Amino acid sequence: MRCDDAEPPTARRSKSAAAKLLVAVAVALFTANCSSQQKVVSSGRTLDPKYGVYASPRVIEDGQPVPKGGGREMVGKPYQVAGRTYVPRDNPGYSRVGLASWYGSDFHGRLTANGEIFDRESLAAAHPTMPLPSYARVTNLENRRSMIVRVNDRGPYHADRVMDVSENV
């Protein structure tokens, strides 16, 4: 046995510490890569000159399954669109008669105001001030048929419209 080929104990310890650090970094990177964050397919970050707000990013391609849930509760924080201030609030007795329009297919797969992904086949709606998420009964005044929708987005911002609804509503 030759003693001059042996590593000193401090060199072995520093190699061992470096190897442990390398493993810890690799595990952290692998874990971060497995997180549930959605990949942004299209940023959609163009400013709408009429409303002064940015379009939400598209996170699901057309034809792909839309995951459910993932939204957050939103009440009370004022916001502005087209120079008008809206204040979301709880209003349990809220009732309004007016026009509802449906979301165009361009909104499918985009993030809603509360962070969920809009699915045009769901029973979803947008309202400028109702708490997110909340539920509302929508009634067709021509045939008296009603259904319950999940309000998870903001809008519409047209003076004559009360609510935007998904195609299935």
mmCIF file of C-alpha atoms in Angstrom:
data_model
loop_
_atom_site.group_PDB
_atom_site.id
_atom_site.type_symbol
_atom_site.label_atom_id
_atom_site.label_comp_id
_atom_site.label_asym_id
_atom_site.label_seq_id
_atom_site.Cartn_x
_atom_site.Cartn_y
_atom_site.Cartn_z
ATOM 1 C CA MET A 1 0.000 0.000 0.000
ATOM 2 C CA ARG A 2 1.312 3.392 -0.928
ATOM 3 C CA CYS A 3 0.399 6.229 1.389
ATOM 4 C CA ASP A 4 1.009 9.008 -1.127
ATOM 5 C CA ASP A 5 -2.017 7.894 -3.259
ATOM 6 C CA ALA A 6 -4.513 8.096 -0.395
ATOM 7 C CA GLU A 7 -6.780 11.168 -0.184
ATOM 8 C CA PRO A 8 -6.706 13.195 2.980
ATOM 9 C CA PRO A 9 -9.943 12.954 5.063
ATOM 10 C CA THR A 10 -10.872 16.599 4.370
ATOM 11 C CA ALA A 11 -10.888 15.990 0.600
ATOM 12 C CA ARG A 12 -13.225 13.006 1.021
ATOM 13 C CA ARG A 13 -15.582 15.100 3.180
ATOM 14 C CA SER A 14 -15.704 17.994 0.695
ATOM 15 C CA LYS A 15 -16.446 15.580 -2.201
ATOM 16 C CA SER A 16 -19.191 13.982 -0.119
ATOM 17 C CA ALA A 17 -20.709 17.389 0.710
ATOM 18 C CA ALA A 18 -20.570 18.432 -2.955
ATOM 19 C CA ALA A 19 -22.276 15.193 -4.013
ATOM 20 C CA LYS A 20 -25.036 15.718 -1.421
ATOM 21 C CA LEU A 21 -25.539 19.297 -2.611
ATOM 22 C CA LEU A 22 -25.716 18.138 -6.236
ATOM 23 C CA VAL A 23 -28.367 15.529 -5.343
ATOM 24 C CA ALA A 24 -30.393 18.122 -3.386
ATOM 25 C CA VAL A 25 -30.338 20.565 -6.323
ATOM 26 C CA ALA A 26 -31.351 17.807 -8.766
ATOM 27 C CA VAL A 27 -34.279 16.778 -6.527
ATOM 28 C CA ALA A 28 -35.401 20.419 -6.180
ATOM 29 C CA LEU A 29 -35.316 20.968 -9.950
ATOM 30 C CA PHE A 30 -37.177 17.717 -10.605
ATOM 31 C CA THR A 31 -39.846 18.592 -8.029
ATOM 32 C CA ALA A 32 -40.306 22.103 -9.451
ATOM 33 C CA ASN A 33 -40.708 20.625 -12.921
ATOM 34 C CA CYS A 34 -43.533 18.393 -11.639
ATOM 35 C CA SER A 35 -45.573 21.273 -10.230
ATOM 36 C CA SER A 36 -49.169 21.742 -11.334
ATOM 37 C CA GLN A 37 -48.706 25.118 -13.005
ATOM 38 C CA GLN A 38 -50.265 25.315 -16.440
ATOM 39 C CA LYS A 39 -48.075 25.864 -19.469
ATOM 40 C CA VAL A 40 -48.995 29.067 -21.271
ATOM 41 C CA VAL A 41 -49.859 28.176 -24.861
ATOM 42 C CA SER A 42 -50.407 31.778 -25.957
ATOM 43 C CA SER A 43 -49.711 34.797 -23.809
ATOM 44 C CA GLY A 44 -52.541 36.801 -25.353
ATOM 45 C CA ARG A 45 -51.004 39.859 -23.728
ATOM 46 C CA THR A 46 -52.280 42.421 -26.185
ATOM 47 C CA LEU A 47 -53.791 45.587 -24.800
ATOM 48 C CA ASP A 48 -57.377 46.122 -25.859
ATOM 49 C CA PRO A 49 -57.502 49.830 -26.759
ATOM 50 C CA LYS A 50 -61.276 50.039 -26.175
ATOM 51 C CA TYR A 51 -61.196 48.669 -22.612
ATOM 52 C CA GLY A 52 -57.616 49.391 -21.531
ATOM 53 C CA VAL A 53 -57.004 45.853 -20.230
ATOM 54 C CA TYR A 54 -54.928 42.901 -21.393
ATOM 55 C CA ALA A 55 -56.420 39.664 -22.696
ATOM 56 C CA SER A 56 -55.861 36.688 -20.418
ATOM 57 C CA PRO A 57 -53.362 34.054 -21.534
ATOM 58 C CA ARG A 58 -54.559 30.911 -23.314
ATOM 59 C CA VAL A 59 -53.325 27.870 -21.376
ATOM 60 C CA ILE A 60 -55.248 25.080 -23.150
ATOM 61 C CA GLU A 61 -55.292 24.429 -26.899
ATOM 62 C CA ASP A 62 -58.669 23.960 -28.589
ATOM 63 C CA GLY A 63 -59.751 20.315 -28.416
ATOM 64 C CA GLN A 64 -57.697 19.542 -25.287
ATOM 65 C CA PRO A 65 -59.430 18.595 -22.006
ATOM 66 C CA VAL A 66 -59.912 21.510 -19.617
ATOM 67 C CA PRO A 67 -58.919 20.861 -15.984
ATOM 68 C CA LYS A 68 -61.472 21.883 -13.349
ATOM 69 C CA GLY A 69 -60.952 24.003 -10.252
ATOM 70 C CA GLY A 70 -57.878 25.954 -9.274
ATOM 71 C CA GLY A 71 -59.568 29.340 -8.876
ATOM 72 C CA ARG A 72 -59.312 31.763 -5.995
ATOM 73 C CA GLU A 73 -61.923 33.789 -4.130
ATOM 74 C CA MET A 74 -62.187 37.437 -5.157
ATOM 75 C CA VAL A 75 -64.343 40.050 -3.424
ATOM 76 C CA GLY A 76 -63.903 43.715 -2.606
ATOM 77 C CA LYS A 77 -60.890 44.818 -4.650
ATOM 78 C CA PRO A 78 -61.948 47.642 -7.012
ATOM 79 C CA TYR A 79 -60.747 47.539 -10.619
ATOM 80 C CA GLN A 80 -61.113 49.707 -13.732
ATOM 81 C CA VAL A 81 -62.116 48.898 -17.299
ATOM 82 C CA ALA A 82 -62.592 51.568 -19.970
ATOM 83 C CA GLY A 83 -62.325 54.308 -17.344
ATOM 84 C CA ARG A 84 -65.124 52.898 -15.171
ATOM 85 C CA THR A 85 -64.481 51.581 -11.645
ATOM 86 C CA TYR A 86 -66.141 48.326 -10.539
ATOM 87 C CA VAL A 87 -66.277 47.182 -6.896
ATOM 88 C CA PRO A 88 -66.953 43.444 -6.434
ATOM 89 C CA ARG A 89 -69.022 42.782 -3.304
ATOM 90 C CA ASP A 90 -71.323 40.330 -1.574
ATOM 91 C CA ASN A 91 -74.954 41.191 -2.279
ATOM 92 C CA PRO A 92 -77.145 38.184 -1.336
ATOM 93 C CA GLY A 93 -80.388 39.786 -2.565
ATOM 94 C CA TYR A 94 -78.995 40.772 -5.966
ATOM 95 C CA SER A 95 -81.509 40.368 -8.790
ATOM 96 C CA ARG A 96 -81.335 41.957 -12.192
ATOM 97 C CA VAL A 97 -83.287 41.642 -15.435
ATOM 98 C CA GLY A 98 -81.300 42.294 -18.569
ATOM 99 C CA LEU A 99 -79.436 40.915 -21.519
ATOM 100 C CA ALA A 100 -76.924 38.086 -21.227
ATOM 101 C CA SER A 101 -74.526 37.399 -24.065
ATOM 102 C CA TRP A 102 -72.402 34.303 -24.585
ATOM 103 C CA TYR A 103 -68.639 34.121 -24.555
ATOM 104 C CA GLY A 104 -67.199 33.701 -28.013
ATOM 105 C CA SER A 105 -65.095 30.621 -28.734
ATOM 106 C CA ASP A 106 -61.971 32.801 -28.546
ATOM 107 C CA PHE A 107 -62.189 32.698 -24.728
ATOM 108 C CA HIS A 108 -61.994 28.868 -24.541
ATOM 109 C CA GLY A 109 -58.856 27.696 -22.741
ATOM 110 C CA ARG A 110 -57.995 31.114 -21.341
ATOM 111 C CA LEU A 111 -57.621 31.973 -17.680
ATOM 112 C CA THR A 112 -60.667 33.517 -16.042
ATOM 113 C CA ALA A 113 -60.439 36.430 -13.605
ATOM 114 C CA ASN A 114 -60.223 34.068 -10.617
ATOM 115 C CA GLY A 115 -57.573 31.815 -12.195
ATOM 116 C CA GLU A 116 -59.724 28.949 -13.443
ATOM 117 C CA ILE A 117 -59.538 27.883 -17.074
ATOM 118 C CA PHE A 118 -62.592 28.833 -19.121
ATOM 119 C CA ASP A 119 -64.379 25.885 -20.720
ATOM 120 C CA ARG A 120 -67.031 26.890 -23.254
ATOM 121 C CA GLU A 121 -68.865 23.610 -22.543
ATOM 122 C CA SER A 122 -69.211 24.325 -18.822
ATOM 123 C CA LEU A 123 -72.063 26.198 -17.132
ATOM 124 C CA ALA A 124 -70.007 29.307 -16.456
ATOM 125 C CA ALA A 125 -70.635 33.036 -16.415
ATOM 126 C CA ALA A 126 -68.943 36.400 -16.051
ATOM 127 C CA HIS A 127 -70.259 39.333 -14.037
ATOM 128 C CA PRO A 128 -68.560 42.656 -13.265
ATOM 129 C CA THR A 129 -69.196 42.737 -9.489
ATOM 130 C CA MET A 130 -70.438 39.384 -8.141
ATOM 131 C CA PRO A 131 -67.997 37.561 -5.830
ATOM 132 C CA LEU A 132 -65.745 35.040 -7.562
ATOM 133 C CA PRO A 133 -66.616 32.256 -7.494
ATOM 134 C CA SER A 134 -70.349 32.411 -6.873
ATOM 135 C CA TYR A 135 -73.488 30.877 -8.317
ATOM 136 C CA ALA A 136 -76.416 32.558 -10.032
ATOM 137 C CA ARG A 137 -79.749 31.459 -11.445
ATOM 138 C CA VAL A 138 -80.101 32.598 -15.054
ATOM 139 C CA THR A 139 -83.584 32.563 -16.605
ATOM 140 C CA ASN A 140 -84.489 32.839 -20.278
ATOM 141 C CA LEU A 141 -87.419 35.265 -20.204
ATOM 142 C CA GLU A 142 -88.808 33.985 -23.522
ATOM 143 C CA ASN A 143 -89.266 30.354 -22.431
ATOM 144 C CA ARG A 144 -88.960 30.696 -18.594
ATOM 145 C CA ARG A 145 -86.240 28.015 -18.443
ATOM 146 C CA SER A 146 -83.604 28.488 -15.728
ATOM 147 C CA MET A 147 -80.251 27.038 -14.810
ATOM 148 C CA ILE A 148 -77.577 27.643 -12.213
ATOM 149 C CA VAL A 149 -74.226 28.943 -13.469
ATOM 150 C CA ARG A 150 -70.859 29.309 -11.782
ATOM 151 C CA VAL A 151 -69.638 32.910 -11.940
ATOM 152 C CA ASN A 152 -65.848 32.729 -12.218
ATOM 153 C CA ASP A 153 -64.935 35.637 -14.490
ATOM 154 C CA ARG A 154 -65.354 39.399 -14.920
ATOM 155 C CA GLY A 155 -67.351 41.118 -17.652
ATOM 156 C CA PRO A 156 -69.254 41.951 -19.732
ATOM 157 C CA TYR A 157 -68.318 45.585 -20.092
ATOM 158 C CA HIS A 158 -71.122 46.663 -22.414
ATOM 159 C CA ALA A 159 -73.784 48.992 -21.017
ATOM 160 C CA ASP A 160 -76.683 46.836 -22.198
ATOM 161 C CA ARG A 161 -75.439 43.461 -20.896
ATOM 162 C CA VAL A 162 -75.830 42.044 -17.404
ATOM 163 C CA MET A 163 -73.806 38.847 -17.766
ATOM 164 C CA ASP A 164 -71.727 36.768 -20.181
ATOM 165 C CA VAL A 165 -72.479 33.037 -20.212
ATOM 166 C CA SER A 166 -70.819 29.992 -21.766
ATOM 167 C CA GLU A 167 -72.290 28.373 -24.891
ATOM 168 C CA ASN A 168 -74.039 25.569 -22.979
ATOM 169 C CA VAL A 169 -76.018 28.031 -20.880
#
